[in-house]
XYZ file of C-alpha atoms in Angstrom:
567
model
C -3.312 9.430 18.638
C -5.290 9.611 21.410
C -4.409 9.775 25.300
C -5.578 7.449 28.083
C -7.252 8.524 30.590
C -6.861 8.205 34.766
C -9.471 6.439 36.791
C -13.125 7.688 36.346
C -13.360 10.523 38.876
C -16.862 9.656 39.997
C -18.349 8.423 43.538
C -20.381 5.906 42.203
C -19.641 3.150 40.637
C -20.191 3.817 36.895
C -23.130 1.902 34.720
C -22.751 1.263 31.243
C -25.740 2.699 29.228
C -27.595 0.211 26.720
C -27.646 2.874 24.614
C -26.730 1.271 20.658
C -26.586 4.655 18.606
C -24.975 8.139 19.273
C -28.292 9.440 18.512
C -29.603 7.684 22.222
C -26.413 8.922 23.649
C -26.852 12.342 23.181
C -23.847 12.486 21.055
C -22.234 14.761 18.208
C -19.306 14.275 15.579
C -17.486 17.150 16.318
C -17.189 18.188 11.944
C -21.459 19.172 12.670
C -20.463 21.645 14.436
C -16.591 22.305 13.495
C -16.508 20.906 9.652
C -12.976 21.544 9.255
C -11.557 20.641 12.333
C -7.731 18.939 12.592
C -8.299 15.163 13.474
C -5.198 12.725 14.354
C -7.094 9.636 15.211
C -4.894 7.610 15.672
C -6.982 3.848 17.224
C -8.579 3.776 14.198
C -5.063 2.703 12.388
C -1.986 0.943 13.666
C -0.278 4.428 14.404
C -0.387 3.772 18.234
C 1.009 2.751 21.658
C -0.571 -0.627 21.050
C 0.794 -0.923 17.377
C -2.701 -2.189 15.581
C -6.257 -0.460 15.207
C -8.222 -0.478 18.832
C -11.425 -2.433 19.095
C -14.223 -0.331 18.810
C -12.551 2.471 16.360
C -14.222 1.634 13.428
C -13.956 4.920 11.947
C -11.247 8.222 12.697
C -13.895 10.464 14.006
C -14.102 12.511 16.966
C -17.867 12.484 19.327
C -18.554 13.750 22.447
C -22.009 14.369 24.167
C -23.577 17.263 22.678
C -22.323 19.995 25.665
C -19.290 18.975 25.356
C -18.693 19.284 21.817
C -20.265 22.746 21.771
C -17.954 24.001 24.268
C -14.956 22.154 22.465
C -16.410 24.601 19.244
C -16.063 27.522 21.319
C -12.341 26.924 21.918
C -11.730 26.514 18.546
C -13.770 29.739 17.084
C -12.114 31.599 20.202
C -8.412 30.531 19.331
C -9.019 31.038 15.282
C -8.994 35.031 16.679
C -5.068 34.729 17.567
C -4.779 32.292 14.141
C -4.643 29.063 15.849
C -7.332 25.958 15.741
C -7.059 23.107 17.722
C -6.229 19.216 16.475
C -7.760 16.458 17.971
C -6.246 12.923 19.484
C -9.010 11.328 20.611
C -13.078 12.220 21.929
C -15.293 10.031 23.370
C -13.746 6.190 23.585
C -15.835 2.950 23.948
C -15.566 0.909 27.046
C -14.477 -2.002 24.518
C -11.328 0.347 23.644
C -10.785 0.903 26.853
C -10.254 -2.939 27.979
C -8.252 -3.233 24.645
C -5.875 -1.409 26.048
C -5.678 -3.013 29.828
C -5.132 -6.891 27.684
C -1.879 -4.927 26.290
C -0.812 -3.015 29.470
C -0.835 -7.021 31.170
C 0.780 -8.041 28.027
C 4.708 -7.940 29.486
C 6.060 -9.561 26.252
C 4.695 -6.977 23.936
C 7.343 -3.894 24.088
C 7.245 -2.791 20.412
C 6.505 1.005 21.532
C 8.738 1.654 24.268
C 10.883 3.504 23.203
C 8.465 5.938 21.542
C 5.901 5.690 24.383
C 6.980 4.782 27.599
C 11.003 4.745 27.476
C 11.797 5.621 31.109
C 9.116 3.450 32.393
C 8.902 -0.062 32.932
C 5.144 -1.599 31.703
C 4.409 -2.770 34.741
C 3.840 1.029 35.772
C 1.453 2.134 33.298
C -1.308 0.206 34.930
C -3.254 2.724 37.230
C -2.101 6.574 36.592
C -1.727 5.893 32.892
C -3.977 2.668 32.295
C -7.454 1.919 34.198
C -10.110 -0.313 33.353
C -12.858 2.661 33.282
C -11.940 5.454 31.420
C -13.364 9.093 31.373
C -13.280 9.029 27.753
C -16.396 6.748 27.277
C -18.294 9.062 29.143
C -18.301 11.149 26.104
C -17.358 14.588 27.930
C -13.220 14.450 27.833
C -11.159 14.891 24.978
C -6.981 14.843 24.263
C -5.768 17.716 21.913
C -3.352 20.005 20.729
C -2.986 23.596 19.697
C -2.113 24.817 15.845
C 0.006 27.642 14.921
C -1.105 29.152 11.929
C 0.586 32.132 9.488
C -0.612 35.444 9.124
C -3.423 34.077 6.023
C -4.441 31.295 8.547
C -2.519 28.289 6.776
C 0.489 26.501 7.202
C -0.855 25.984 10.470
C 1.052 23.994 12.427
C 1.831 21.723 15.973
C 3.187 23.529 18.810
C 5.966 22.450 20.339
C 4.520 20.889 23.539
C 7.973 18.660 24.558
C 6.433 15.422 24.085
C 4.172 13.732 21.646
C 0.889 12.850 22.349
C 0.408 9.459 24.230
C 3.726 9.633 25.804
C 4.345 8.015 29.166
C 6.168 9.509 31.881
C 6.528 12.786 33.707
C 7.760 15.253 30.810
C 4.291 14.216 29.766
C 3.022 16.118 32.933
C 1.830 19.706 31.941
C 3.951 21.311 34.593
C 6.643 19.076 34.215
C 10.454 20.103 35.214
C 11.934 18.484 31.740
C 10.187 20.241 29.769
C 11.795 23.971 28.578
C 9.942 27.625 29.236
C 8.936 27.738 25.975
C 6.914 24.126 25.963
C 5.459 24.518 29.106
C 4.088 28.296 28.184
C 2.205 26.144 25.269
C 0.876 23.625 27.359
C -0.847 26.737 29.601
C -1.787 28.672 26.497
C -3.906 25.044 25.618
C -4.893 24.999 29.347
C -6.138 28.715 29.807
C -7.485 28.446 26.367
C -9.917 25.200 27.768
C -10.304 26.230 31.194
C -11.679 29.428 29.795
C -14.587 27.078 28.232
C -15.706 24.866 31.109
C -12.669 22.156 30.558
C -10.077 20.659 33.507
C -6.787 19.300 32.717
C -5.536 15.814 33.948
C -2.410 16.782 35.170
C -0.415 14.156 34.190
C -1.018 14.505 30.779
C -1.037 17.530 28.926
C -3.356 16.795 26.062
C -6.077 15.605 28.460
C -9.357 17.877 29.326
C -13.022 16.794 30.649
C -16.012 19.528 30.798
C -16.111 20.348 34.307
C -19.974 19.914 34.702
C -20.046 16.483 32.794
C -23.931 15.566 31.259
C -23.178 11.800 32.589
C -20.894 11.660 35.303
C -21.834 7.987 36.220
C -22.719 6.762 32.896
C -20.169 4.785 30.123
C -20.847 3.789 26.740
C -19.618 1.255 24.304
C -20.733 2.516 20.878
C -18.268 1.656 18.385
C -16.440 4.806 16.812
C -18.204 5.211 13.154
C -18.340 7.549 10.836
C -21.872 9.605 11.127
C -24.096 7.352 9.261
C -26.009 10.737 7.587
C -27.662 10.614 3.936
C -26.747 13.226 0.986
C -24.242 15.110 -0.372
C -22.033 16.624 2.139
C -22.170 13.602 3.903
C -20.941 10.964 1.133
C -18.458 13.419 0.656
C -16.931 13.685 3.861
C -16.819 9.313 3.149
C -15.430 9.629 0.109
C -12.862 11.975 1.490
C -12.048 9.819 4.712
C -8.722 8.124 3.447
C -6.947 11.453 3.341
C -8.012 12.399 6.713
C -5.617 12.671 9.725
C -1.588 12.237 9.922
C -1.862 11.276 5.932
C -0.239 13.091 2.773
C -3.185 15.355 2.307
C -5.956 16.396 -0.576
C -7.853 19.843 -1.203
C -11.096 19.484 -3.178
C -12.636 21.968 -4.951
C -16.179 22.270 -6.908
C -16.750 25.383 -8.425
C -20.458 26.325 -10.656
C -21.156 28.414 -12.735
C -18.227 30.176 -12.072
C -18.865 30.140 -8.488
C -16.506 27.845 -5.695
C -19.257 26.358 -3.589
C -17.093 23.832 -2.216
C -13.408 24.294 -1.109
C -12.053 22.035 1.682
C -8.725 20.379 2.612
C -8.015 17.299 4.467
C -4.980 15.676 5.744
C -1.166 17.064 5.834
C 0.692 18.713 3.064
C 3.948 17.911 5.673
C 4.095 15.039 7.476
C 7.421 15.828 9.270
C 6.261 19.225 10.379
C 2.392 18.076 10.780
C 1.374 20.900 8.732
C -2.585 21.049 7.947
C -3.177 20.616 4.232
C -5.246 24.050 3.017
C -7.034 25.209 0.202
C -3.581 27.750 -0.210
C -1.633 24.472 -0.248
C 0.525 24.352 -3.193
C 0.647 20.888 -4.655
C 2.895 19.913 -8.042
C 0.379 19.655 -11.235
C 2.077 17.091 -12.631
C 0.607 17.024 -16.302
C -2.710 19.251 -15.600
C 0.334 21.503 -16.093
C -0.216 20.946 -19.977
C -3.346 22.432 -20.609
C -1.264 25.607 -19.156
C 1.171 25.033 -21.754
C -0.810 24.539 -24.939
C -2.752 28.093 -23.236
C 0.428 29.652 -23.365
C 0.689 28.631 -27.178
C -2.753 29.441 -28.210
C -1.870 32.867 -26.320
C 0.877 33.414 -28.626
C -1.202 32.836 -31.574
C -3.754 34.745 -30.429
C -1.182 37.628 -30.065
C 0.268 37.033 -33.550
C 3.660 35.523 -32.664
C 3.597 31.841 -33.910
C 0.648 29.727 -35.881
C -0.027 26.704 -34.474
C 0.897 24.795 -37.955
C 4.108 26.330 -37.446
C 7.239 23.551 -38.132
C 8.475 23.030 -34.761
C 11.858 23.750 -36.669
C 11.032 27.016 -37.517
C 11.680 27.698 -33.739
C 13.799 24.651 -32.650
C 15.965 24.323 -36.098
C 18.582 21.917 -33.918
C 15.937 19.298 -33.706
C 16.935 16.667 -36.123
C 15.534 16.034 -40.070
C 12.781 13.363 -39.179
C 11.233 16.528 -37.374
C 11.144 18.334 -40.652
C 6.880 17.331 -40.620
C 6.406 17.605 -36.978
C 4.509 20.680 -36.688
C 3.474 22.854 -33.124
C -0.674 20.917 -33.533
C 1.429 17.575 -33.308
C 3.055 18.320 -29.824
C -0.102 19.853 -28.754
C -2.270 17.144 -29.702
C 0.286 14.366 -29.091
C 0.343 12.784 -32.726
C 4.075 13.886 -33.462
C 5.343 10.726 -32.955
C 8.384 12.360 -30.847
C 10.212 9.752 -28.312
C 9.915 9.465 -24.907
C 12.544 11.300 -23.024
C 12.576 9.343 -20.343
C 13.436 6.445 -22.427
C 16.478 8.335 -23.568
C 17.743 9.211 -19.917
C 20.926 7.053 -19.062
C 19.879 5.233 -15.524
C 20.817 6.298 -13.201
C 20.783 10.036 -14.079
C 22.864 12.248 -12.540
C 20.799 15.479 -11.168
C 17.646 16.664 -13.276
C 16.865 16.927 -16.878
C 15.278 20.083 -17.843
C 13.487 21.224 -20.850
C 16.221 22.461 -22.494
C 18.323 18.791 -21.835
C 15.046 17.260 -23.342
C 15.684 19.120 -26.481
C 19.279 17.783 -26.162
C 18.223 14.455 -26.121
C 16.073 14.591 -28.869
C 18.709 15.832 -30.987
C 20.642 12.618 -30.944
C 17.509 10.492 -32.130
C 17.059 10.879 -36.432
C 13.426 8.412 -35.087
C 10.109 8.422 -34.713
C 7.780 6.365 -33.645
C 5.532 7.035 -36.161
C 4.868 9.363 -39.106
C 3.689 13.047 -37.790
C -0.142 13.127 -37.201
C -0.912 9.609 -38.492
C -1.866 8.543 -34.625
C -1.291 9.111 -30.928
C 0.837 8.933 -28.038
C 1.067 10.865 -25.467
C 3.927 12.531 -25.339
C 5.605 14.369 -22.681
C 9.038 14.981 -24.835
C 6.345 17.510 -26.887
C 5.135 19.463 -24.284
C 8.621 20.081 -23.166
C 9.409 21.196 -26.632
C 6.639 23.582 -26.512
C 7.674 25.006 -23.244
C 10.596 25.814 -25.013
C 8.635 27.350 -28.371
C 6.866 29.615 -25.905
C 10.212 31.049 -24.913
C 11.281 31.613 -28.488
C 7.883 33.097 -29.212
C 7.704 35.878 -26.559
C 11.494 36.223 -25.664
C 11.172 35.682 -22.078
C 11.895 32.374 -19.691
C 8.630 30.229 -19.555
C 8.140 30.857 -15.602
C 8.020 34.419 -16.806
C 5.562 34.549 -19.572
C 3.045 31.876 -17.869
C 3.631 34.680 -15.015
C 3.084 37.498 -17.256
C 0.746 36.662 -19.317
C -1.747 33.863 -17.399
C -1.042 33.588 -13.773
C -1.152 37.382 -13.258
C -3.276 38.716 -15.599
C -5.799 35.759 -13.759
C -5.249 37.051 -10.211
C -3.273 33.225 -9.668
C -1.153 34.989 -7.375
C 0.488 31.486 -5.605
C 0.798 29.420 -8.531
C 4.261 29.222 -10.554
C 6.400 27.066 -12.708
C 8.917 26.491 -9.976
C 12.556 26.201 -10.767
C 15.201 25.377 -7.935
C 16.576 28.382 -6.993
C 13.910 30.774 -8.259
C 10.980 31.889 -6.094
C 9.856 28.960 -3.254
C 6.351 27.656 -3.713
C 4.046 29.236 -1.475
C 2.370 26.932 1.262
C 4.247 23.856 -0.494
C 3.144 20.786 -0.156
C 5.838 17.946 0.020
C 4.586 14.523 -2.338
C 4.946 11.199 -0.454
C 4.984 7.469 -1.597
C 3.341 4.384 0.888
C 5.809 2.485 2.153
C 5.079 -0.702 4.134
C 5.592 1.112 7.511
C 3.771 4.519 6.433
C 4.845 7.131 4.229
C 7.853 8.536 2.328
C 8.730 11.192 1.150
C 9.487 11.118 -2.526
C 8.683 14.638 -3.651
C 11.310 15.053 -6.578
C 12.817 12.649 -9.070
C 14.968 13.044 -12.179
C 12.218 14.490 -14.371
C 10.385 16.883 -11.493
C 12.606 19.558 -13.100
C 10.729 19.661 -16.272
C 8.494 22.336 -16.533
C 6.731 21.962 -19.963
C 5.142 18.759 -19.453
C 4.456 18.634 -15.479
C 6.126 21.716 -13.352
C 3.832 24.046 -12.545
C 2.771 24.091 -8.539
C -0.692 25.211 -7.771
C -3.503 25.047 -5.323
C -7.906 25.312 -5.324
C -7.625 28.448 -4.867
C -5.977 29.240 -7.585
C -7.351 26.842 -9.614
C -10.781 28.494 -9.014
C -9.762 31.440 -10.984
C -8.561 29.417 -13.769
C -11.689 27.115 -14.072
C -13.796 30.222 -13.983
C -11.865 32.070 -17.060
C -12.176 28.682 -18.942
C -15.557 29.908 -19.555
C -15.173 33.467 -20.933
C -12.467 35.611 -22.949
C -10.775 36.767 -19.712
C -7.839 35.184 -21.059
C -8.416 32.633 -24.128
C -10.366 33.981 -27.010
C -13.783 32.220 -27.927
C -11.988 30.420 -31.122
C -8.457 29.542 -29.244
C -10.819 28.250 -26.528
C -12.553 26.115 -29.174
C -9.152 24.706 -30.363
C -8.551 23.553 -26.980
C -11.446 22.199 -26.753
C -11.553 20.850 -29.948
C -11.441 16.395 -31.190
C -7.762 17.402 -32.144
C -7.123 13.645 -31.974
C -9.152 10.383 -31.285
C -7.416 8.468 -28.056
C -9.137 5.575 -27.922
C -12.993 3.991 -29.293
C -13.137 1.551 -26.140
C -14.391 1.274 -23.656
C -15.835 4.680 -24.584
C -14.647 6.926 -27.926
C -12.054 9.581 -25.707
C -10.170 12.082 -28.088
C -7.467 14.886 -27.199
C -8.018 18.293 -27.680
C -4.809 20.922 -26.659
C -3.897 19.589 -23.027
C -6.975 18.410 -22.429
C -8.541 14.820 -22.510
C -12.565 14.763 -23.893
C -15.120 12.421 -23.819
C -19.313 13.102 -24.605
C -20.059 15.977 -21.989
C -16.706 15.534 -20.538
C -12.917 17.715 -20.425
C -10.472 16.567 -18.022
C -6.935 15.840 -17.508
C -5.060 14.009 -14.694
C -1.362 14.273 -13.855
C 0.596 11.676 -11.875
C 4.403 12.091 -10.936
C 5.822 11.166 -7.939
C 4.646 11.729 -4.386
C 1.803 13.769 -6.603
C -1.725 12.741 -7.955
C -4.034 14.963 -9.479
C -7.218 15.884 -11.847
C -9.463 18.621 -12.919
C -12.929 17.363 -14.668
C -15.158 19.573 -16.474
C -18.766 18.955 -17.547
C -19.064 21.967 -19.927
C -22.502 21.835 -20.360
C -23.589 21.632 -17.093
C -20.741 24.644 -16.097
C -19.443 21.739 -12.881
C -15.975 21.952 -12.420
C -14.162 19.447 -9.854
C -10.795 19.833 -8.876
C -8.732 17.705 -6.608
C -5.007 17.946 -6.097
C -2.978 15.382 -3.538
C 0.447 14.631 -2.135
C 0.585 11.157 -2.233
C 1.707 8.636 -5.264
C -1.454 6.931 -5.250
C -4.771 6.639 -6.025
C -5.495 8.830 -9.104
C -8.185 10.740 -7.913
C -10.124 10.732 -11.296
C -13.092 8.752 -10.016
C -13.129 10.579 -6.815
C -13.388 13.871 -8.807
C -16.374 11.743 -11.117
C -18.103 11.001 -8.094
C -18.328 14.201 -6.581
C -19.306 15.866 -9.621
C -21.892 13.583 -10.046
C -23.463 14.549 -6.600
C -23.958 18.127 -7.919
C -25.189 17.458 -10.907
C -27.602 15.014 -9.334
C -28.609 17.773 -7.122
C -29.041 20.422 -10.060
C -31.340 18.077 -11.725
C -33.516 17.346 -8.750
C -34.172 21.378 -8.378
C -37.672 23.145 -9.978
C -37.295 24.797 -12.852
């Protein structure tokens, strides 16, 4: 959100400029200057005192005239030295925006927010200290904001407690306020001296407010809408195509690596809604099924190492599976043509607790079915992959978190990324997967089947995922020929609209490896283009979209790039 401001503090009696474009305003988007700034712009959406999106936000982006946002930089960068950052409300605010909100301030009958906004107030009062018809805002020098906390590595960083939220109405809203504890007010001064230091005055009514002292336009308003920059390129569609994570939003962390190299890695949105923690390339989001191509590695590892072939019967290591397995061999759970049934068909409903792996097997053991002869076609399966996960722990004697420890993660420098089981070792920098609800978001992190680690349970994040992308390409980890199975037309997926096969946990097209995984609260995809050594990663907290074309599009940007170098 976004605060609003007193009555212009200016002699004169303020002009509006005809200026149409920030360009002619002298204006900046504060991510020019600050890309990865924290934004909670909140007139853009419905998230608001007013309850809908404010006239003139056409876009969640933070400008301010060009002095302004340098000195707002210098806060940042000078804060980022104690391992705090800023997040911002709301920046410059068209005069439009402004007179938005003075129809709802006369608007008696509309109390939706009261009780969030203004509780110990009656409406009548906001109108003058709180509400004015000119606003400091659209001059485009005063801006409302908060401070982040961060951890010792700079992430998890998170709101400080500042004793009300932003946009509240009343005096525990005042930064010296007398309702407010020791502890809230000593944040609201380490925000002040950390702006005052820089040029910037507080309102004193509202804690989140600051104007640069020596304004470039003291008399001057302006009534551009609130867009997005309108730049060509790259970086810019990116930062587009990236806009609906932005903000108080289950978050995303993007990352292109090639040849080997990351040369993008950014994170938008929040991996914790409830806590308002900043998504990060350390967050740790739940893999969902790109957990599989970890699973068939661990296989091929264990081939590699002499301790199963992957023609092996899967009853020569899981003899309680039932006789219709008798032709099932490890290939068909890696390649999904063993014809094994869905587990979570099998699952009474409601089920009590979690299935794991191991209850998988269980489940299986029951069903003397099929749904088809072994490696006469395909369906994806995610009953095999939790067979396999269990295979693995035959194979090397140890619990699968272990070995994939042991014998990938480690080995691969993957030091945050783990097959997590409740009661084991906590994710690090954990993201928490929500659902859209009519009124927002939900959290729905974990469900019956989050508990199975085979198929979907490994946690993760970019950074990570970096190191794994990069040994994809080398024998680091996977020999050349178990790289090549993986790799590999194990089995053809579909012929339309364009021929797609399955290797070993991976999906393959012309040119193209990938896999997605979707579970709940948790979307995901990593997309190769072998040839052309582009790797695109993006991992969310959020049930929806699959971010499979997001990941195509970016990746098309680089290559388009590549191409248009001299050779």
């Amino acid at each position: 959100m976004a605060s609003v401001s007193a009555l212009a503090q200016v002699d004169a009696t303020p002009r509006v400029s005809a200026a149409v474009t920030m360009e002619q305003a002298r204006m900046v988007d504060i991510r020019s200057l600050v890309p990865d700034i924290s934004q909670s712009i909140a007139y853009a959406g419905s998230n608001n005192f007013v309850g809908a999106p404010i006239r003139g936000y056409q876009a969640p982006r933070c400008w301010l005239k060009h002095e302004a946002a340098e000195a707002l930089a210098r806060v940042d960068a000078a804060l980022r030295e104690r391992h705090m950052r800023l997040r911002v409300f709301d920046c410059y605010r068209p005069v439009r925006a402004v007179a938005h909100f003075v129809r709802w301030a006369n608007d008696r009958a509309d109390q939706r927010s009261k009780a969030t906004h203004y509780p110990d107030l009656d409406k009548s009062k906001l109108l003058g200290d709180y509400i004015a018809p000119v606003s400091g805002h659209s001059r485009g020098a005063t801006v409302d904001l908060t401070v982040l906390r961060c951890d010792a590595h700079d992430v998890d960083c998170e709101p400080l407690d500042m004793g009300t939220g932003f946009d509240f109405f009343g005096i525990r809203a005042h930064t010296d306020s007398p309702e407010v504890n020791a502890a809230q007010r000593a944040n609201r001064h380490l925000l002040r001296d950390a702006m005052e230091a820089q040029g910037f005055r507080n309102y004193a009514m509202e804690w989140w407010h600051y104007t640069l002292r020596l304004e470039p336009t003291p008399d001057t308003l302006y009534d551009i809408p609130v867009t997005a920059p309108t730049d060509s390129g790259r970086q810019a569609e990116i930062e587009r195509l990236m806009q609906p994570y932005d903000g108080d939003v289950p978050g995303v962390s993007l990352l292109v690596l090639k040849d080997g190299k990351v040369v993008l890695s950014r994170s938008y949105g929040r991996s914790d809604l409830e806590r308002g923690i900043e998504a990060s390339p350390a967050t740790g989001y739940r893999l969902a099924s790109v957990t599989k191509q970890f699973t068939a590695a661990a296989i091929l590892l264990l081939a590699q190492d002499g301790k199963l072939a992957i023609d092996d019967p899967v009853k020569r290591w899981l003899p309680s599976l039932p006789k219709v397995a008798d032709g099932i061999t490890l290939r068909n759970l890696l390649d999904h043509t063993s014809g094994m049934l869905d587990y979570e068909d099998l699952m009474a409903a409601p089920y009590e607790g979690q299935i794991r792996d191991a209850g998988v097997l269980a489940l299986l053991e029951k069903e003397d079915r099929l749904y088809f002869p072994p490696g006469s076609s395909f369906r994806y399966s995610n009953s095999g992959y939790a067979l396999l996960a269990l295979v693995a722990e035959r194979a090397s004697g140890k619990s699968f978190p272990e070995y994939l420890r042991t014998r990938i993660f480690q080995p691969l420098g993957m030091r945050d990324t783990l097959a997590y089981v409740a009661g084991g070792p906590e994710v690090p920098h954990r993201a928490w997967g929500y659902s859209k609800a009519c009124d927002g978001w939900t959290r729905t992190d974990q469900n019956a089947y989050s508990a199975v680690l085979g198929d979907g349970g490994i946690y993760s994040n970019i950074a990570d995922m970096a190191r794994w992308a990069a040994a994809l390409d080398d024998d680091r980890l996977l020999g050349k020929a178990s790289r090549a199975l993986a790799f590999e037309r194990q089995a053809q997926v579909s012929s339309t609209p364009e021929a797609t096969w399955y290797g070993f946990g991976w999906r393959l097209a012309d040119g193209l490896q990938w896999h997605s995984g979707e579970s709940v609260g948790f979307r995901n995809t990593i997309v190769r283009w072998p040839k052309q050594r582009l790797t695109v990663v993006v991992l969310s907290n959020r049930n929806d979209p699959t971010p499979y074309d997001l990941a195509i599009s970016i990746g098309r940007w680089f290559m388009a790039d590549a191409q248009a170098e001299p050779h």
